[in-house]
Amino acid sequence: MTQNDTVLLTLLPEEGFSARVPTADALQTRLAERLAEVGAPALAEFAYVQKRAAEIWGAAPTAHFARVLRAARVSSKPALKSKWQKAKAATSRLPASWRDIFQQSITASTTGKTVAGHDPWSADYFLAVINALVAWVGFCEAHDMPIAPTGATLEKYARACVERRDDPVSERTASDYLQRIHAGYTLIDPGYPSRGCEYVMRDWRERSRFGGTPTKTGAQLVTAKAIYDLGFSWIGDAGGRPMRGVHAARDFRNGLILAIGAALPERARALSYLAFDQSLVLLEDG
């Protein structure tokens, strides 16, 4: 018996490496005791236990070792921010003189009030407008241009987005950027809109209707069947791993998402409605 196997015996239940695989309850109890004795190093020890157990009893019979280890590692996490909270937090990236205006407008939208004379904006739209304005301000500062948009500066910005060497965008995306900048600046300065700006936005909107999507080529398109086959390939790779640990679980999960997502008619929208034992049922246990 090696020194590492002696460590194993301190973590396994009293029977150690018997013919019977330790149960999840027995492992949880022993790991909790070991954590109380040595602290966090017990988790690394248990990871070694999991590897050796898979070598002795096989991957499938020791799959529950991974669940025990994961449960011990998982700690409580702060509650996720809502989209409205994210929108309010994003205002800190704007110039200081604009922040109060956006904070007040976000608060107004959450209560159903109009924004800039229009229907209330969604949290997603606020985030899109804020991101567009942040990029616009950075462009203006880099090119020594006034921040208040004009037809000429909007045209220059749209062309720069479409023609840049790294990560160029389509004319449709550039048109969306201009619309968001316009919407945001209307909020900042209700007297801002000009005929020049409106003409440039209309021009890019018309271009986007006929210009196609130059950011995608035929070679970049991937068929649904290729994604479906890749998903099952990952599932097969996960099943072939010598140990059913977190990496195997991740590959299996990702493969399942790809395969089912490609097979569903509405793709991501339908995928979000799947729930185990409700709309999704496994054919076999485990």
Tab-separated table of C-alpha atoms in Angstrom:
chain	number	residue	atom	x	y	z
A	1	MET	CA	0.000	0.000	0.000
A	2	THR	CA	1.439	3.372	-0.983
A	3	GLN	CA	1.475	6.533	1.125
A	4	ASN	CA	-1.261	7.992	-1.094
A	5	ASP	CA	-3.412	4.924	-0.501
A	6	THR	CA	-2.973	5.480	3.219
A	7	VAL	CA	-4.479	8.929	2.670
A	8	LEU	CA	-7.310	7.209	0.859
A	9	LEU	CA	-8.119	5.083	3.865
A	10	THR	CA	-8.410	8.187	6.037
A	11	LEU	CA	-11.097	9.539	3.724
A	12	LEU	CA	-13.028	6.405	2.902
A	13	PRO	CA	-15.446	4.851	5.428
A	14	GLU	CA	-14.015	2.431	7.948
A	15	GLU	CA	-14.188	-0.566	5.624
A	16	GLY	CA	-11.750	1.184	3.247
A	17	PHE	CA	-11.192	-0.597	-0.061
A	18	SER	CA	-13.650	-3.395	0.469
A	19	ALA	CA	-15.545	-5.152	-2.293
A	20	ARG	CA	-18.437	-2.754	-1.757
A	21	VAL	CA	-18.401	0.770	-3.193
A	22	PRO	CA	-18.956	3.346	-0.399
A	23	THR	CA	-22.373	5.019	-0.511
A	24	ALA	CA	-22.832	8.737	-1.056
A	25	ASP	CA	-24.036	9.181	2.544
A	26	ALA	CA	-20.957	7.444	3.927
A	27	LEU	CA	-18.659	9.559	1.755
A	28	GLN	CA	-20.414	12.799	2.755
A	29	THR	CA	-20.038	11.960	6.429
A	30	ARG	CA	-16.366	11.096	6.149
A	31	LEU	CA	-15.548	14.118	3.987
A	32	ALA	CA	-17.282	16.410	6.483
A	33	GLU	CA	-15.181	14.902	9.275
A	34	ARG	CA	-12.009	15.343	7.246
A	35	LEU	CA	-12.880	18.962	6.448
A	36	ALA	CA	-13.283	19.593	10.160
A	37	GLU	CA	-9.877	18.011	10.779
A	38	VAL	CA	-7.692	19.605	8.080
A	39	GLY	CA	-9.901	22.141	6.273
A	40	ALA	CA	-9.747	22.828	2.526
A	41	PRO	CA	-6.915	20.319	1.773
A	42	ALA	CA	-9.492	17.581	2.387
A	43	LEU	CA	-11.113	18.536	-0.938
A	44	ALA	CA	-7.875	17.890	-2.835
A	45	GLU	CA	-7.479	14.623	-0.964
A	46	PHE	CA	-10.989	13.585	-1.912
A	47	ALA	CA	-10.309	14.407	-5.576
A	48	TYR	CA	-7.472	11.874	-5.417
A	49	VAL	CA	-9.806	9.427	-3.700
A	50	GLN	CA	-12.263	9.839	-6.569
A	51	LYS	CA	-9.565	9.096	-9.159
A	52	ARG	CA	-8.301	5.972	-7.374
A	53	ALA	CA	-11.830	4.735	-6.681
A	54	ALA	CA	-12.645	4.970	-10.411
A	55	GLU	CA	-9.545	2.888	-11.160
A	56	ILE	CA	-10.590	0.247	-8.642
A	57	TRP	CA	-14.357	0.009	-9.126
A	58	GLY	CA	-14.891	1.673	-12.500
A	59	ALA	CA	-16.258	5.016	-13.701
A	60	ALA	CA	-19.992	4.297	-13.530
A	61	PRO	CA	-20.137	2.747	-10.002
A	62	THR	CA	-18.151	5.692	-8.591
A	63	ALA	CA	-20.020	8.501	-10.374
A	64	HIS	CA	-21.523	9.623	-7.041
A	65	PHE	CA	-18.045	10.556	-5.766
A	66	ALA	CA	-18.179	13.608	-8.078
A	67	ARG	CA	-21.557	14.695	-6.686
A	68	VAL	CA	-20.274	14.432	-3.110
A	69	LEU	CA	-17.183	16.490	-3.947
A	70	ARG	CA	-19.146	19.125	-5.850
A	71	ALA	CA	-21.667	19.507	-3.018
A	72	ALA	CA	-18.800	20.107	-0.593
A	73	ARG	CA	-17.169	22.675	-2.876
A	74	VAL	CA	-20.270	24.672	-3.705
A	75	SER	CA	-20.712	27.722	-1.506
A	76	SER	CA	-23.552	30.182	-1.261
A	77	LYS	CA	-23.426	32.858	-3.947
A	78	PRO	CA	-24.864	36.352	-3.950
A	79	ALA	CA	-28.202	36.711	-5.662
A	80	LEU	CA	-27.928	37.528	-9.364
A	81	LYS	CA	-28.628	41.121	-10.294
A	82	SER	CA	-31.829	41.791	-12.178
A	83	LYS	CA	-31.638	43.362	-15.629
A	84	TRP	CA	-32.794	46.655	-14.154
A	85	GLN	CA	-30.013	46.551	-11.566
A	86	LYS	CA	-27.494	45.803	-14.328
A	87	ALA	CA	-28.809	48.745	-16.337
A	88	LYS	CA	-28.440	51.082	-13.360
A	89	ALA	CA	-24.933	49.789	-12.671
A	90	ALA	CA	-23.975	50.356	-16.330
A	91	THR	CA	-24.704	54.092	-16.005
A	92	SER	CA	-21.433	54.451	-14.074
A	93	ARG	CA	-19.617	54.033	-17.423
A	94	LEU	CA	-21.279	57.122	-18.863
A	95	PRO	CA	-19.947	60.686	-18.522
A	96	ALA	CA	-20.785	62.005	-15.044
A	97	SER	CA	-23.198	64.645	-16.345
A	98	TRP	CA	-25.369	61.973	-17.984
A	99	ARG	CA	-25.667	59.508	-15.123
A	100	ASP	CA	-28.506	61.132	-13.166
A	101	ILE	CA	-30.600	61.463	-16.326
A	102	PHE	CA	-30.285	57.756	-17.094
A	103	GLN	CA	-30.803	56.713	-13.474
A	104	GLN	CA	-34.033	58.713	-13.338
A	105	SER	CA	-35.185	57.391	-16.717
A	106	ILE	CA	-34.531	53.790	-15.668
A	107	THR	CA	-36.548	54.341	-12.492
A	108	ALA	CA	-39.355	55.888	-14.539
A	109	SER	CA	-39.448	52.928	-16.922
A	110	THR	CA	-39.727	50.423	-14.078
A	111	THR	CA	-42.940	52.193	-13.033
A	112	GLY	CA	-44.336	52.293	-16.568
A	113	LYS	CA	-43.725	55.977	-17.257
A	114	THR	CA	-42.695	57.290	-20.681
A	115	VAL	CA	-39.073	57.997	-21.603
A	116	ALA	CA	-38.235	60.897	-23.927
A	117	GLY	CA	-41.888	61.092	-24.959
A	118	HIS	CA	-42.046	57.420	-25.985
A	119	ASP	CA	-43.239	54.193	-24.402
A	120	PRO	CA	-41.154	52.941	-21.429
A	121	TRP	CA	-37.865	51.344	-22.434
A	122	SER	CA	-36.977	47.804	-21.418
A	123	ALA	CA	-33.931	47.062	-19.296
A	124	ASP	CA	-32.307	45.356	-22.310
A	125	TYR	CA	-32.816	48.449	-24.441
A	126	PHE	CA	-31.338	50.709	-21.760
A	127	LEU	CA	-28.251	48.482	-21.671
A	128	ALA	CA	-27.980	48.558	-25.474
A	129	VAL	CA	-28.263	52.364	-25.527
A	130	ILE	CA	-25.727	52.795	-22.727
A	131	ASN	CA	-23.240	50.469	-24.449
A	132	ALA	CA	-23.688	52.343	-27.727
A	133	LEU	CA	-23.136	55.700	-26.026
A	134	VAL	CA	-20.009	54.467	-24.222
A	135	ALA	CA	-18.541	53.304	-27.546
A	136	TRP	CA	-19.578	56.591	-29.187
A	137	VAL	CA	-17.924	58.713	-26.488
A	138	GLY	CA	-14.720	56.675	-26.791
A	139	PHE	CA	-14.693	57.173	-30.576
A	140	CYS	CA	-15.265	60.909	-30.258
A	141	GLU	CA	-12.457	61.288	-27.733
A	142	ALA	CA	-10.067	59.240	-29.888
A	143	HIS	CA	-10.814	61.367	-32.969
A	144	ASP	CA	-11.088	64.726	-31.187
A	145	MET	CA	-14.736	65.152	-32.176
A	146	PRO	CA	-17.560	66.836	-30.228
A	147	ILE	CA	-19.718	64.341	-28.342
A	148	ALA	CA	-22.986	65.942	-29.508
A	149	PRO	CA	-23.785	63.978	-32.696
A	150	THR	CA	-24.076	65.634	-36.094
A	151	GLY	CA	-24.870	64.098	-39.456
A	152	ALA	CA	-21.186	64.216	-40.429
A	153	THR	CA	-19.880	62.621	-37.227
A	154	LEU	CA	-22.523	59.876	-37.253
A	155	GLU	CA	-21.591	59.075	-40.863
A	156	LYS	CA	-17.899	58.916	-39.909
A	157	TYR	CA	-18.657	56.620	-36.977
A	158	ALA	CA	-20.823	54.225	-38.994
A	159	ARG	CA	-18.202	53.950	-41.736
A	160	ALA	CA	-15.493	53.299	-39.147
A	161	CYS	CA	-17.536	50.462	-37.634
A	162	VAL	CA	-18.120	48.820	-41.010
A	163	GLU	CA	-14.603	49.308	-42.403
A	164	ARG	CA	-12.440	48.632	-39.340
A	165	ARG	CA	-9.893	45.842	-39.747
A	166	ASP	CA	-10.660	44.051	-36.482
A	167	ASP	CA	-14.215	42.824	-35.921
A	168	PRO	CA	-16.063	44.859	-38.589
A	169	VAL	CA	-19.863	44.978	-38.360
A	170	SER	CA	-22.605	44.799	-40.961
A	171	GLU	CA	-24.456	47.845	-42.252
A	172	ARG	CA	-27.475	46.612	-40.291
A	173	THR	CA	-25.491	46.620	-37.042
A	174	ALA	CA	-24.012	50.050	-37.796
A	175	SER	CA	-27.553	51.337	-38.401
A	176	ASP	CA	-28.615	49.933	-35.017
A	177	TYR	CA	-25.683	51.695	-33.335
A	178	LEU	CA	-26.713	55.035	-34.837
A	179	GLN	CA	-30.318	54.557	-33.733
A	180	ARG	CA	-29.230	53.814	-30.144
A	181	ILE	CA	-26.885	56.800	-30.034
A	182	HIS	CA	-29.697	58.980	-31.341
A	183	ALA	CA	-32.164	57.594	-28.763
A	184	GLY	CA	-29.702	58.088	-25.919
A	185	TYR	CA	-28.784	61.617	-26.891
A	186	THR	CA	-32.460	62.529	-27.266
A	187	LEU	CA	-32.767	61.556	-23.617
A	188	ILE	CA	-29.764	63.682	-22.659
A	189	ASP	CA	-30.781	66.724	-24.729
A	190	PRO	CA	-34.435	66.787	-25.887
A	191	GLY	CA	-33.607	69.656	-28.264
A	192	TYR	CA	-30.811	67.711	-29.981
A	193	PRO	CA	-32.398	66.018	-33.048
A	194	SER	CA	-31.250	67.537	-36.336
A	195	ARG	CA	-32.163	66.955	-39.953
A	196	GLY	CA	-28.595	65.932	-40.702
A	197	CYS	CA	-28.635	63.179	-38.084
A	198	GLU	CA	-32.036	61.941	-39.188
A	199	TYR	CA	-30.918	61.865	-42.824
A	200	VAL	CA	-27.789	59.797	-42.003
A	201	MET	CA	-29.758	57.348	-39.857
A	202	ARG	CA	-32.370	56.925	-42.589
A	203	ASP	CA	-29.637	56.424	-45.197
A	204	TRP	CA	-27.940	53.656	-43.171
A	205	ARG	CA	-31.284	52.078	-42.383
A	206	GLU	CA	-32.036	51.859	-46.111
A	207	ARG	CA	-28.565	50.465	-46.828
A	208	SER	CA	-29.070	47.736	-44.231
A	209	ARG	CA	-32.196	46.522	-46.034
A	210	PHE	CA	-30.305	45.767	-49.234
A	211	GLY	CA	-26.717	45.294	-48.110
A	212	GLY	CA	-27.005	41.778	-46.672
A	213	THR	CA	-24.705	40.553	-43.911
A	214	PRO	CA	-21.086	40.782	-45.085
A	215	THR	CA	-19.742	39.549	-41.733
A	216	LYS	CA	-20.794	35.957	-42.639
A	217	THR	CA	-19.459	33.868	-45.515
A	218	GLY	CA	-20.518	30.451	-46.765
A	219	ALA	CA	-17.480	28.889	-45.112
A	220	GLN	CA	-18.622	30.262	-41.728
A	221	LEU	CA	-22.063	28.669	-41.860
A	222	VAL	CA	-22.539	25.476	-39.853
A	223	THR	CA	-25.419	23.103	-40.551
A	224	ALA	CA	-27.785	21.960	-37.817
A	225	LYS	CA	-26.776	18.345	-38.531
A	226	ALA	CA	-23.109	19.140	-37.882
A	227	ILE	CA	-24.040	20.692	-34.524
A	228	TYR	CA	-26.311	17.722	-33.730
A	229	ASP	CA	-23.540	15.217	-34.535
A	230	LEU	CA	-20.995	17.219	-32.552
A	231	GLY	CA	-23.286	17.093	-29.521
A	232	PHE	CA	-23.442	13.297	-29.595
A	233	SER	CA	-19.696	13.157	-30.181
A	234	TRP	CA	-19.151	15.110	-26.940
A	235	ILE	CA	-21.619	12.846	-25.121
A	236	GLY	CA	-19.655	9.818	-26.329
A	237	ASP	CA	-16.357	11.363	-25.243
A	238	ALA	CA	-17.810	12.074	-21.799
A	239	GLY	CA	-18.976	8.481	-21.435
A	240	GLY	CA	-15.537	7.230	-22.423
A	241	ARG	CA	-13.661	9.148	-19.741
A	242	PRO	CA	-12.052	6.939	-17.092
A	243	MET	CA	-13.679	8.946	-14.301
A	244	ARG	CA	-17.145	10.503	-14.015
A	245	GLY	CA	-15.939	13.826	-12.676
A	246	VAL	CA	-16.884	17.433	-13.307
A	247	HIS	CA	-15.168	17.460	-16.724
A	248	ALA	CA	-17.144	14.460	-17.919
A	249	ALA	CA	-20.350	16.019	-16.604
A	250	ARG	CA	-19.556	19.300	-18.380
A	251	ASP	CA	-18.860	17.596	-21.722
A	252	PHE	CA	-22.025	15.485	-21.447
A	253	ARG	CA	-24.128	18.536	-20.562
A	254	ASN	CA	-22.706	20.630	-23.387
A	255	GLY	CA	-23.202	17.785	-25.853
A	256	LEU	CA	-26.806	17.375	-24.730
A	257	ILE	CA	-27.446	21.109	-25.131
A	258	LEU	CA	-25.994	21.124	-28.650
A	259	ALA	CA	-27.876	18.021	-29.800
A	260	ILE	CA	-31.251	18.968	-28.354
A	261	GLY	CA	-30.874	22.631	-29.257
A	262	ALA	CA	-30.161	21.753	-32.900
A	263	ALA	CA	-33.077	19.311	-33.017
A	264	LEU	CA	-35.706	21.633	-31.573
A	265	PRO	CA	-37.638	23.689	-34.122
A	266	GLU	CA	-37.312	27.014	-32.309
A	267	ARG	CA	-33.735	26.503	-31.139
A	268	ALA	CA	-32.802	28.539	-28.060
A	269	ARG	CA	-36.328	29.737	-27.303
A	270	ALA	CA	-37.616	26.156	-27.125
A	271	LEU	CA	-34.498	24.996	-25.270
A	272	SER	CA	-35.216	27.439	-22.438
A	273	TYR	CA	-38.522	25.685	-21.757
A	274	LEU	CA	-36.965	22.271	-21.178
A	275	ALA	CA	-37.071	20.993	-17.599
A	276	PHE	CA	-36.158	17.564	-16.294
A	277	ASP	CA	-39.130	15.345	-15.370
A	278	GLN	CA	-41.508	17.868	-16.946
A	279	SER	CA	-40.841	18.566	-20.610
A	280	LEU	CA	-37.629	16.510	-20.708
A	281	VAL	CA	-37.482	12.884	-19.479
A	282	LEU	CA	-34.473	10.569	-19.619
A	283	LEU	CA	-35.140	7.096	-21.042
A	284	GLU	CA	-32.928	5.348	-18.484
A	285	ASP	CA	-31.931	6.110	-14.910
A	286	GLY	CA	-28.547	7.771	-14.689
